[in-house]
Amino acid sequence: MSKLLPWREVPSAGWLEEKGNAEEYETGDWRTIKPIWLKEHCIQCLRCFVYCPDSAITAENGRVTGVDYKHCKGCGICAHECPSKPKALEMVAESADEL
Amino acid sequence: MQERIALTGNEAMALALKQINPDVVAAYPITPATEIVQLFSSYAANGMVKTEFVAVESEHSALSAVLGASAAGARALTATSSQGLAYMFEVLYIAASYRLPLVMPVVNRALSGPINIHGDHSDSMGVRDAGWIQIYAEDTQEAYDNLIQAVRIAEDPAVQLPVMVCIDGFIISHALENLEIMADEKVQEFVGPFTPRRPSLLDLDHPVTVGPLALFDYYMEIKRGQAEAMRKAKPVIKEVGQEYGRWSGRKYSFLEPYQLAEAEIAVVVLSSTAGTTRVVVDELRQQGIRAGLLKPRVYRPFPQQEIKAALGHLKAIAVLDRADSFDGFGGPLYKDIRAALYEVPDRPRIINYIFGLGGRDVGLDDIRSVYDDLAQVAAGEAPEFSIRYLGVREEAL
Amino acid sequence: MAAQLLEIRWHGRGGQGAKTAAQLLAEAAAAAGKFIQGFPEYGPERMGAPVQAFTRISDRPIWLHCQITEPGIVVVLDPTLLRRGDITRGLRQEGLILINSDQQPSVIKRALDQNYRVCTVDASRIAKETIGRAIPNTPLLGALIRVAEIIPLERLLAETERKLARRFADRPEIVSGNLVAVRRAYEEVEDG
């Protein structure tokens, strides 16, 4: 969480003139379970990329590259939607020592 | 340079709107404000203005539409009355909080019920703390002048707040009176081109988030900024009023005193009734009674220091409210004026009348009776009381 | 006119043009350099219902924003309104009543049983003959400015033409008919 600004420094009326600043709001610590991406099972259909409500599936050049754990909330939609058999996304418990 | 003509209050407002020539007007008809936008819509249809006129399905939508237009970088206006203003309630607060420089004529009309179409201040008084600047006009001349000044006040970089320009329903909105008007070009020059102070919602190169969620972390800081804008509006209102005086010969400020400096007793009243009161002051002065009048023009921001300075020396004051608070204590103007005088040592006695609800006529005899009461209160012959209802029928004793 | 405030109350029926007459007179007086007010009384009235309208004229700015309760002049657009008994309410002692009627002023005066100055003009007949419809408001204006000496006839004619020309741009015969009506009533008004 960034430092809270005093009122005179807050943009007038709260209008935010900076684009794409949602990225600054990290939601990774909301997670109690997390998806593990298994590259060897992935068929690169990109469904997980499309369905992820937090844009937390990372991709480069049209290919999935992994999970952005700073923003992934652990909702499990990616694993649910993954059509690959066996699944390329698997939900596992978040272990306390990882945080 | 100026032309003297005769117009009703609504026609004067519609003319000022035409001369301002805004980018967007969205409105929904409601008596007695209908005529303003009806006339304006014909100007738009006849190509006399460049305005995009949006006919919407409700006042909630009217204000929402001009709010969106303003956020998108347009000079946008609407107009309403009574139930229409009440229906705008939630959007009023949003417009002020977003710091959008909207301007809205409000033709004051009683709120239902009982259903009534005539003039009183219960509509605009009900939203006096919505964060809008409120300016009240006495006659058609002030309706015209205030509307033009409101654009400059709202759009000042230090202010960026919406402004309501209030006139008394029917009494002014439908009454033909003389007024002086400026040429179209002069009005255009006075209001100047619209300069958005922030990137517009539609500027794809500078995307902007309007109205983000702000909870424990930022809500209060944003409201603090909004409060500051209202404070900063004060010097701007004064400057714009003086500059308008240089343009038109009619100077404006927060208050308009009449025979007040040497007065012992005075009435404080907004809008059209101030005129009737002035006639009574003249009568009383001829009888050697030191009577005066204070007409506040700007109610929000509340000119506390100016009111203190204008009224502090009096023996007794009667505040006339054209709206009731139904709180057993007094009308809104009364309580504000009373609070403003709290710091005055040896402060004046102060009494309150609720008057003119639902357009109930206030004649010379009514005002004379107020000054009679005041003279007794000032002399200590009658007690200071909080509320009296002027002109209401009582049983014969 | 004296420098003092002149207050006029108009009694008509919805549709007869009382509001238009009250405002047209105010506009004509304004064009002559006077300070004016013209306002109707609004209620739930519709066609045929008794309505009132008001005009104030002065040489000084008018501050009053209350109803007119003690008029100096009452103008009655419809003689059947005399039955209502509120025509003379508040009318000043030296007051003037102008009535649209085919009767002589003395007849009306007897009916009112009061010592006001009464003037009559058959405005409905004049309107019918000149405009084609019994809308008595413009002829009554012509009669009024004569008996009360409010503004010169030419000023009223000019203002009437200006105002009606806007509303009846496509029917010039209505404009010219009204102008004839104003002039005829100015000539034909009977002063009791």
XYZ file of C-alpha atoms in Angstrom:
688
model
C 0.000 0.000 0.000
C 1.396 3.366 -1.007
C 1.741 6.252 1.448
C -1.545 8.112 2.031
C -1.474 11.668 0.725
C -2.530 14.742 2.737
C -5.702 16.388 1.430
C -4.031 19.224 -0.464
C -2.052 16.687 -2.515
C -5.027 14.494 -3.383
C -6.067 15.057 -7.010
C -9.044 17.442 -7.129
C -12.332 15.576 -6.620
C -10.359 12.332 -6.672
C -10.047 12.433 -10.470
C -7.238 10.068 -11.392
C -5.299 11.293 -14.379
C -2.843 8.437 -14.434
C -3.764 5.512 -16.631
C -3.534 1.842 -15.685
C -2.929 2.529 -12.026
C -4.968 -0.493 -10.904
C -1.683 -2.381 -11.170
C -0.424 -0.480 -8.139
C -3.115 -2.039 -6.004
C -1.743 -5.448 -5.109
C -4.329 -8.057 -4.184
C -2.083 -11.126 -3.934
C -2.491 -11.287 -0.175
C -6.236 -11.919 -0.534
C -5.379 -15.445 -1.674
C -5.798 -18.619 0.412
C -5.410 -21.030 -2.519
C -3.301 -20.435 -5.579
C -3.108 -21.700 -9.163
C 0.014 -23.541 -10.280
C 0.635 -23.387 -14.012
C 1.936 -26.648 -15.433
C 3.647 -25.744 -18.680
C 3.884 -29.332 -19.867
C 0.075 -29.762 -19.810
C -0.741 -26.380 -21.331
C -2.292 -26.439 -24.833
C -1.980 -22.604 -25.162
C -5.705 -22.076 -25.751
C -5.497 -18.804 -23.675
C -8.860 -19.394 -22.037
C -7.366 -18.733 -18.606
C -5.987 -15.430 -19.888
C -9.410 -14.371 -21.092
C -11.358 -15.535 -18.051
C -9.062 -14.254 -15.307
C -10.949 -11.304 -13.709
C -7.703 -9.747 -12.470
C -5.530 -10.014 -15.579
C -3.221 -12.136 -13.484
C -2.373 -14.714 -16.162
C 0.745 -13.443 -17.854
C 1.364 -13.966 -21.537
C 3.921 -12.989 -24.116
C 3.648 -13.191 -27.899
C 0.301 -14.914 -27.644
C 1.528 -17.621 -25.261
C 0.815 -18.088 -21.565
C 3.913 -17.636 -19.439
C 2.604 -18.050 -15.888
C 0.689 -16.387 -13.065
C 1.144 -12.882 -11.625
C 0.973 -13.675 -7.899
C 1.060 -9.985 -6.901
C -2.472 -9.613 -8.250
C -3.956 -13.157 -8.376
C -6.685 -13.418 -5.703
C -6.899 -17.212 -5.945
C -10.444 -17.342 -7.250
C -9.786 -20.533 -9.211
C -11.626 -19.524 -12.376
C -8.546 -20.249 -14.493
C -8.296 -23.813 -13.222
C -12.040 -24.328 -13.604
C -12.019 -23.149 -17.215
C -8.848 -24.942 -18.271
C -9.954 -27.514 -20.928
C -6.682 -29.371 -21.068
C -6.609 -32.971 -19.798
C -4.860 -33.225 -17.457
C -5.396 -29.579 -16.446
C -2.580 -27.115 -16.895
C -3.792 -25.051 -13.924
C -4.174 -26.630 -10.536
C -5.305 -25.007 -7.310
C -3.186 -25.718 -4.247
C -3.286 -24.450 -0.690
C -1.309 -21.300 0.020
C 1.396 -22.180 2.477
C 2.073 -19.748 5.303
C 5.844 -19.635 4.757
C 5.525 -18.414 1.173
C 4.031 -15.040 2.139
C -24.618 50.265 -25.071
C -27.244 48.237 -23.239
C -30.787 47.718 -24.359
C -33.669 48.144 -21.906
C -36.450 45.709 -22.634
C -39.300 43.932 -20.850
C -39.097 40.190 -20.212
C -40.430 37.663 -17.740
C -37.949 36.000 -15.399
C -38.035 32.818 -17.453
C -37.550 34.715 -20.715
C -34.623 36.604 -19.187
C -33.010 33.331 -18.104
C -33.610 31.768 -21.537
C -32.055 34.823 -23.191
C -28.999 34.655 -20.928
C -28.688 30.944 -21.758
C -28.840 31.751 -25.452
C -26.172 34.411 -25.090
C -23.966 32.059 -23.060
C -24.450 29.549 -25.888
C -23.388 26.444 -23.945
C -22.172 23.218 -25.500
C -24.840 20.990 -23.937
C -28.251 21.546 -22.357
C -30.233 18.547 -21.105
C -33.542 19.192 -19.401
C -36.931 17.874 -18.431
C -39.943 20.206 -18.168
C -41.463 21.175 -14.833
C -43.685 24.111 -13.884
C -42.674 26.914 -13.414
C -39.208 26.358 -14.973
C -40.506 24.730 -18.179
C -40.468 27.907 -20.229
C -36.705 28.399 -19.817
C -35.831 25.167 -21.561
C -38.838 25.299 -23.882
C -37.629 28.634 -25.249
C -34.058 27.410 -25.301
C -34.985 24.238 -27.179
C -36.518 26.396 -29.903
C -33.285 28.423 -30.113
C -31.421 25.137 -30.509
C -33.906 23.804 -33.083
C -33.682 27.048 -35.067
C -29.893 26.976 -35.114
C -29.548 30.154 -33.057
C -27.153 28.399 -30.678
C -24.497 25.761 -31.225
C -25.822 23.765 -28.259
C -26.491 20.033 -28.292
C -29.963 19.932 -26.730
C -30.828 16.626 -25.078
C -34.460 15.916 -24.201
C -34.287 13.396 -21.373
C -36.947 11.412 -19.522
C -36.479 12.788 -16.007
C -34.646 15.367 -13.939
C -32.372 12.664 -12.555
C -31.334 11.982 -16.123
C -31.125 15.678 -16.996
C -28.557 16.342 -14.313
C -26.772 13.058 -15.003
C -26.511 13.972 -18.684
C -25.057 17.420 -18.063
C -22.772 15.933 -15.430
C -21.411 13.497 -18.012
C -21.130 16.233 -20.616
C -19.244 18.435 -18.194
C -16.848 15.632 -17.288
C -16.314 15.166 -21.014
C -15.167 18.765 -21.306
C -18.343 20.635 -22.272
C -19.965 23.753 -20.853
C -23.268 22.224 -19.756
C -26.447 23.537 -18.137
C -29.912 22.428 -17.093
C -32.840 24.047 -15.263
C -35.509 22.800 -12.888
C -37.966 23.438 -10.040
C -39.414 21.805 -6.964
C -40.049 18.059 -7.437
C -37.556 18.086 -10.285
C -34.835 19.397 -7.999
C -35.865 16.844 -5.388
C -35.569 14.103 -8.002
C -32.019 15.298 -8.765
C -31.027 14.946 -5.120
C -28.383 12.240 -5.367
C -26.849 13.627 -8.549
C -26.552 17.114 -6.993
C -24.075 15.795 -4.442
C -22.130 13.898 -7.086
C -21.847 16.959 -9.348
C -20.458 19.033 -6.489
C -18.120 16.312 -5.315
C -16.774 15.779 -8.840
C -16.120 19.530 -8.947
C -18.034 20.019 -12.189
C -18.723 23.650 -13.125
C -22.397 23.185 -14.011
C -24.880 26.034 -13.893
C -28.565 25.477 -13.179
C -31.419 27.974 -12.969
C -33.752 26.869 -10.169
C -37.209 28.410 -10.354
C -38.193 28.151 -6.711
C -41.454 26.315 -6.111
C -43.048 24.650 -3.111
C -42.528 20.942 -2.607
C -45.518 18.618 -2.433
C -47.613 18.026 -0.461
C -50.159 19.337 -0.648
C -49.396 19.663 -4.332
C -48.738 23.293 -5.227
C -47.091 24.990 -8.188
C -46.281 28.374 -6.664
C -43.141 29.954 -5.346
C -41.411 29.193 -2.085
C -37.874 28.184 -1.175
C -38.452 24.694 0.189
C -36.869 23.125 -2.901
C -33.497 24.906 -2.937
C -33.332 25.151 0.868
C -33.673 21.381 0.987
C -30.397 21.073 -0.928
C -28.557 23.995 0.631
C -25.832 21.662 1.869
C -25.419 19.647 -1.335
C -22.206 21.527 -2.125
C -23.615 23.850 -4.783
C -23.141 27.588 -4.766
C -26.568 29.213 -4.362
C -27.397 32.710 -5.628
C -30.885 34.203 -5.192
C -32.326 36.876 -7.508
C -34.807 39.580 -6.564
C -36.140 40.361 -10.036
C -35.757 39.612 -13.733
C -32.693 41.867 -13.994
C -30.874 39.902 -11.314
C -32.062 36.610 -12.814
C -30.327 37.595 -16.054
C -27.226 39.066 -14.417
C -26.760 36.216 -11.926
C -27.000 33.543 -14.609
C -24.245 35.148 -16.672
C -22.002 35.628 -13.635
C -22.664 32.051 -12.483
C -20.812 30.680 -15.509
C -17.665 32.612 -14.580
C -17.916 31.700 -10.902
C -18.466 27.993 -11.561
C -15.656 27.735 -14.088
C -13.033 29.687 -12.162
C -9.990 27.396 -11.729
C -10.038 27.940 -7.964
C -13.731 27.084 -7.691
C -14.859 24.398 -10.159
C -18.187 23.978 -8.392
C -21.767 23.874 -9.674
C -23.994 26.927 -9.192
C -27.763 27.210 -8.686
C -29.286 30.498 -9.799
C -32.592 30.803 -7.940
C -35.615 32.936 -8.815
C -39.072 32.980 -7.245
C -41.538 30.833 -9.169
C -44.327 32.798 -10.895
C -43.630 35.965 -8.877
C -40.529 36.496 -11.028
C -40.535 33.615 -13.509
C -43.885 34.648 -15.028
C -43.831 38.387 -14.358
C -42.898 40.808 -17.080
C -40.420 43.423 -15.813
C -37.965 45.893 -17.289
C -34.355 44.900 -17.557
C -31.202 45.917 -19.319
C -29.501 43.319 -21.429
C -26.039 43.132 -22.927
C -25.320 42.414 -26.562
C -24.663 38.753 -27.421
C -20.993 39.443 -28.173
C -20.508 41.202 -24.833
C -21.907 38.228 -22.959
C -19.728 35.860 -24.978
C -16.712 37.995 -24.216
C -17.568 38.168 -20.508
C -18.053 34.424 -20.022
C -15.164 33.589 -22.359
C -14.512 30.237 -24.013
C -14.928 27.137 -21.873
C -11.603 25.853 -20.587
C -11.738 22.379 -19.084
C -9.412 22.214 -16.095
C -8.814 18.481 -16.316
C -8.410 15.993 -19.145
C -11.804 15.181 -20.552
C -13.459 11.796 -20.218
C -13.314 11.529 -24.002
C -9.621 12.381 -24.368
C -8.224 9.002 -25.359
C -4.637 10.202 -25.178
C -5.036 11.134 -21.518
C -7.367 8.574 -19.997
C -8.873 9.637 -16.705
C -10.829 7.983 -13.914
C -13.779 10.067 -12.681
C -15.480 9.170 -9.441
C -13.276 6.373 -8.106
C -14.119 4.528 -4.903
C -12.704 6.310 -1.860
C -13.294 4.772 1.525
C -11.536 5.242 4.879
C -8.369 6.131 3.020
C -9.371 9.084 0.834
C -13.073 10.038 1.143
C -12.470 12.611 3.835
C -9.481 14.201 2.109
C -11.550 14.610 -1.079
C -14.424 16.179 0.894
C -11.926 18.482 2.597
C -10.816 19.636 -0.841
C -14.444 20.236 -1.817
C -14.975 22.366 1.293
C -11.896 24.385 0.384
C -13.289 25.070 -3.092
C -16.421 26.558 -1.499
C -14.241 28.829 0.642
C -12.235 29.886 -2.387
C -15.468 30.708 -4.183
C -15.972 33.723 -1.932
C -13.296 36.024 -3.363
C -14.166 34.810 -6.863
C -17.860 35.679 -6.446
C -16.828 39.133 -5.279
C -14.381 39.704 -8.142
C -16.814 38.463 -10.775
C -19.516 40.732 -9.298
C -17.222 43.740 -9.525
C -16.032 42.923 -12.999
C -19.638 42.448 -14.115
C -20.311 45.901 -12.707
C -17.647 47.355 -14.978
C -19.250 45.616 -17.954
C -22.868 46.311 -17.223
C -23.007 49.131 -14.686
C -24.593 46.724 -12.197
C -22.187 45.642 -9.493
C -22.875 42.613 -7.317
C -21.584 41.177 -4.056
C -22.790 38.825 -1.318
C -25.278 41.132 0.344
C -27.415 44.061 -0.695
C -28.097 46.360 2.259
C -30.746 49.087 2.119
C -30.816 51.945 4.646
C -28.960 49.607 6.962
C -25.981 51.576 8.243
C -28.073 53.990 10.334
C -30.823 51.504 11.122
C -31.889 50.179 14.525
C -34.222 47.471 13.261
C -33.992 45.471 10.049
C -35.506 42.660 8.035
C -33.354 39.987 6.385
C -35.030 38.333 3.403
C -34.006 36.627 0.152
C -35.355 37.134 -3.358
C -38.444 38.969 -4.589
C -39.867 39.914 -1.178
C -36.823 42.116 -0.586
C -38.341 44.531 -3.124
C -41.663 44.771 -1.303
C -39.749 45.241 1.968
C -37.730 48.123 0.493
C -40.983 50.004 -0.179
C -41.958 49.624 3.493
C -38.501 50.786 4.614
C -39.011 53.996 2.622
C -42.403 54.531 4.285
C -40.982 53.975 7.746
C -38.019 56.266 7.106
C -40.467 59.037 6.205
C -42.082 58.469 9.583
C -38.689 58.812 11.259
C -38.376 55.107 12.086
C -34.843 53.834 11.653
C -35.695 50.743 9.619
C -33.394 48.880 7.258
C -33.183 45.815 5.034
C -30.557 43.220 4.251
C -30.995 41.055 1.171
C -28.470 38.234 1.044
C -27.759 37.433 -2.598
C -25.337 34.588 -2.048
C -26.513 31.972 0.442
C -23.894 29.293 -0.272
C -21.037 29.918 0.433
C -22.521 31.568 3.507
C -21.112 35.102 3.904
C -20.775 34.918 7.674
C -18.234 37.725 8.186
C -20.103 40.096 5.893
C -23.393 39.388 7.665
C -21.811 39.959 11.043
C -20.453 43.294 9.870
C -23.747 44.332 8.270
C -26.089 43.403 11.123
C -24.023 43.523 14.313
C -24.971 47.096 15.231
C -28.757 46.603 15.131
C -31.099 46.424 18.105
C -33.438 43.854 16.590
C -33.585 41.778 13.408
C -36.394 39.823 11.780
C -35.321 37.006 9.454
C -37.969 36.014 6.927
C -37.754 32.425 5.698
C -39.712 31.274 2.665
C -39.208 27.658 3.819
C -39.756 25.940 7.136
C -37.381 23.531 8.837
C -40.222 21.902 10.789
C -37.845 21.547 13.704
C -39.628 23.778 16.197
C -36.676 26.175 16.186
C -36.788 28.227 12.988
C -36.215 28.480 9.262
C -32.819 27.784 7.682
C -31.894 31.410 6.971
C -32.833 32.418 10.530
C -30.584 29.833 12.105
C -27.649 30.722 9.873
C -28.036 34.458 10.508
C -28.448 33.853 14.225
C -25.300 31.732 14.300
C -23.386 34.353 12.319
C -24.154 36.925 15.018
C -23.108 34.730 17.936
C -19.690 36.367 18.263
C -21.058 39.917 18.282
C -20.827 41.412 21.773
C -24.167 42.921 22.824
C -25.718 41.151 19.854
C -29.079 42.134 18.368
C -32.330 40.446 19.324
C -33.417 38.226 16.493
C -36.827 36.875 15.528
C -38.043 34.604 12.757
C -41.018 34.509 10.414
C -41.969 31.732 8.066
C -43.770 33.366 5.142
C -45.054 32.905 1.620
C -45.250 29.100 1.631
C -46.854 27.763 -1.532
C -46.742 31.263 -3.028
C -48.903 32.874 -0.303
C -48.851 36.584 -1.137
C -46.792 38.855 1.088
C -48.144 42.364 0.893
C -47.105 45.696 2.326
C -49.311 45.193 5.407
C -47.574 41.903 6.202
C -44.160 43.559 6.083
C -45.436 46.561 8.078
C -46.595 44.146 10.797
C -43.094 42.644 10.950
C -41.523 46.071 11.525
C -44.196 46.803 14.172
C -43.219 43.627 15.992
C -39.541 44.512 15.582
C -40.007 47.958 17.082
C -41.582 46.355 20.151
C -38.864 43.721 20.452
C -36.162 46.385 20.095
C -37.794 48.492 22.810
C -37.963 45.502 25.113
C -41.765 45.700 25.089
C -42.156 42.283 23.519
C -40.191 39.084 24.043
C -37.722 37.723 21.498
C -39.476 34.754 19.910
C -38.294 32.141 17.501
C -40.990 31.449 14.920
C -44.080 33.278 13.784
C -46.044 32.328 10.660
C -46.678 35.472 8.646
C -50.084 35.741 7.011
C -51.401 32.417 8.266
C -55.041 32.450 9.379
C -55.572 32.207 13.111
C -58.861 31.805 14.967
C -60.355 35.052 16.149
C -59.549 35.542 19.840
C -49.794 60.051 -16.166
C -48.701 61.190 -12.762
C -45.353 60.019 -11.416
C -47.094 57.734 -8.955
C -47.596 54.039 -9.391
C -50.526 52.980 -11.569
C -51.976 49.569 -10.739
C -54.416 47.850 -13.085
C -56.377 44.646 -12.528
C -57.766 42.753 -15.490
C -60.793 40.438 -15.118
C -61.489 38.008 -17.917
C -62.291 34.442 -18.706
C -59.688 31.893 -19.674
C -59.109 32.311 -23.427
C -60.112 35.977 -23.711
C -56.562 37.248 -23.525
C -56.455 38.977 -20.127
C -52.849 37.906 -19.596
C -51.840 39.020 -23.088
C -53.541 42.401 -22.595
C -51.873 42.935 -19.202
C -48.470 42.153 -20.681
C -48.997 43.979 -23.964
C -49.890 47.162 -22.122
C -46.819 46.716 -19.921
C -44.603 46.169 -22.944
C -46.014 49.207 -24.732
C -45.472 51.337 -21.623
C -41.934 49.942 -21.302
C -41.275 50.916 -24.918
C -42.445 54.419 -23.958
C -39.758 54.522 -21.261
C -41.905 53.540 -18.271
C -41.085 51.022 -15.569
C -43.551 48.162 -15.660
C -44.720 44.823 -14.363
C -47.220 42.516 -16.029
C -48.249 39.263 -14.439
C -51.166 36.850 -14.446
C -52.678 35.017 -11.512
C -52.039 31.331 -12.097
C -54.316 28.616 -10.848
C -56.071 25.606 -12.296
C -58.138 27.838 -14.649
C -59.085 26.682 -18.085
C -61.109 28.125 -20.959
C -64.070 30.044 -19.554
C -62.971 30.151 -15.921
C -62.722 33.627 -14.380
C -59.080 34.768 -14.422
C -57.181 37.863 -13.381
C -54.062 39.555 -14.629
C -52.209 42.636 -13.444
C -50.216 45.564 -14.803
C -48.088 48.069 -12.888
C -46.761 51.209 -14.573
C -44.540 53.839 -12.994
C -41.975 56.508 -13.795
C -39.688 54.996 -11.159
C -38.305 51.458 -10.800
C -40.919 49.136 -9.277
C -39.776 47.142 -6.268
C -43.098 45.654 -5.232
C -43.401 41.898 -5.672
C -46.829 41.345 -4.189
C -50.279 41.085 -5.729
C -52.303 44.170 -6.557
C -54.989 44.475 -3.877
C -55.948 48.141 -4.310
C -55.997 48.832 -8.050
C -56.579 52.270 -9.480
C -58.124 50.773 -12.619
C -60.148 47.640 -13.240
C -60.677 46.355 -16.772
C -63.426 43.799 -17.348
C -63.121 41.715 -20.510
C -66.469 39.975 -20.111
C -69.633 41.766 -18.917
C -71.032 38.541 -17.417
C -68.265 38.774 -14.808
C -70.129 41.712 -13.250
C -72.418 39.144 -11.617
C -69.534 37.850 -9.511
C -69.375 40.940 -7.344
C -65.573 40.910 -6.929
C -64.932 43.337 -9.780
C -64.696 46.389 -7.540
C -62.871 44.670 -4.661
C -60.172 46.992 -3.356
C -60.716 49.529 -6.147
C -59.578 52.960 -4.982
C -62.148 55.697 -4.318
C -61.174 57.697 -7.403
C -60.903 54.451 -9.358
C -61.849 53.764 -12.955
C -63.696 50.753 -14.341
C -63.517 49.983 -18.049
C -65.959 47.331 -19.210
C -66.437 45.461 -22.454
C -70.164 46.127 -22.840
C -72.730 47.365 -25.355
C -74.402 49.360 -22.567
C -73.953 53.015 -21.723
C -71.700 53.720 -18.686
C -74.696 55.093 -16.741
C -76.432 51.692 -16.940
C -73.390 49.871 -15.573
C -72.916 52.517 -12.934
C -76.447 51.956 -11.655
C -75.908 48.190 -11.634
C -72.681 48.537 -9.634
C -74.339 50.960 -7.241
C -71.030 52.673 -6.535
C -69.616 56.017 -7.401
C -66.743 54.982 -9.639
C -65.880 56.443 -12.986
C -67.242 53.891 -15.452
C -66.294 53.638 -19.124
C -67.665 51.181 -21.653
C -66.715 49.993 -25.102
C -68.314 47.232 -27.163
C -65.007 45.455 -27.594
C -66.513 42.088 -28.543
C -68.444 43.605 -31.456
C -65.423 45.602 -32.607
C -63.238 42.482 -32.427
C -65.777 40.435 -34.366
C -66.023 43.083 -37.102
C -62.280 43.694 -37.396
C -60.526 40.472 -36.405
C -63.358 38.063 -37.097
C -63.407 36.641 -33.561
C -64.795 38.087 -30.335
C -61.415 38.374 -28.604
C -61.873 41.679 -26.766
C -58.384 42.252 -25.361
C -56.730 44.456 -27.968
C -59.699 46.809 -28.457
C -59.948 47.208 -24.688
C -56.301 48.287 -24.681
C -57.131 51.002 -27.197
C -60.004 52.216 -25.038
C -57.956 52.046 -21.857
C -55.014 54.136 -22.989
C -57.497 56.806 -24.101
C -59.568 57.074 -20.916
C -56.619 56.625 -18.541
C -54.125 58.564 -20.693
C -51.421 55.970 -20.188
C -49.478 56.085 -23.450
C -50.074 57.629 -26.888
C -52.159 55.609 -29.356
C -49.317 55.411 -31.869
C -47.077 53.748 -29.287
C -49.698 51.119 -28.507
C -50.297 50.450 -32.198
C -46.585 50.018 -32.844
C -46.155 47.629 -29.925
C -49.288 45.647 -30.817
C -48.036 45.242 -34.357
C -44.584 44.200 -33.188
C -45.952 41.608 -30.779
C -48.648 40.143 -33.034
C -46.449 40.105 -36.121
C -44.218 37.621 -34.331
C -47.073 35.351 -33.314
C -49.073 35.577 -36.550
C -46.265 35.823 -39.068
C -48.261 33.769 -41.580
C -51.603 35.582 -41.032
C -51.077 39.314 -41.618
C -54.869 39.908 -41.681
C -55.020 39.144 -37.954
C -52.350 41.761 -37.260
C -54.022 44.446 -39.360
C -57.454 43.541 -37.926
C -56.166 44.011 -34.395
C -54.685 47.383 -35.263
C -58.031 48.566 -36.660
C -59.740 47.214 -33.538
C -57.410 49.165 -31.236
C -58.010 52.372 -33.194
C -61.800 51.923 -33.317
C -62.100 51.228 -29.595
C -59.930 54.275 -28.924
C -62.504 56.319 -30.865
C -65.675 54.609 -29.654
C -65.098 54.291 -25.894
C -67.871 55.921 -23.826
C -66.736 57.808 -20.747
C -69.348 58.050 -18.007
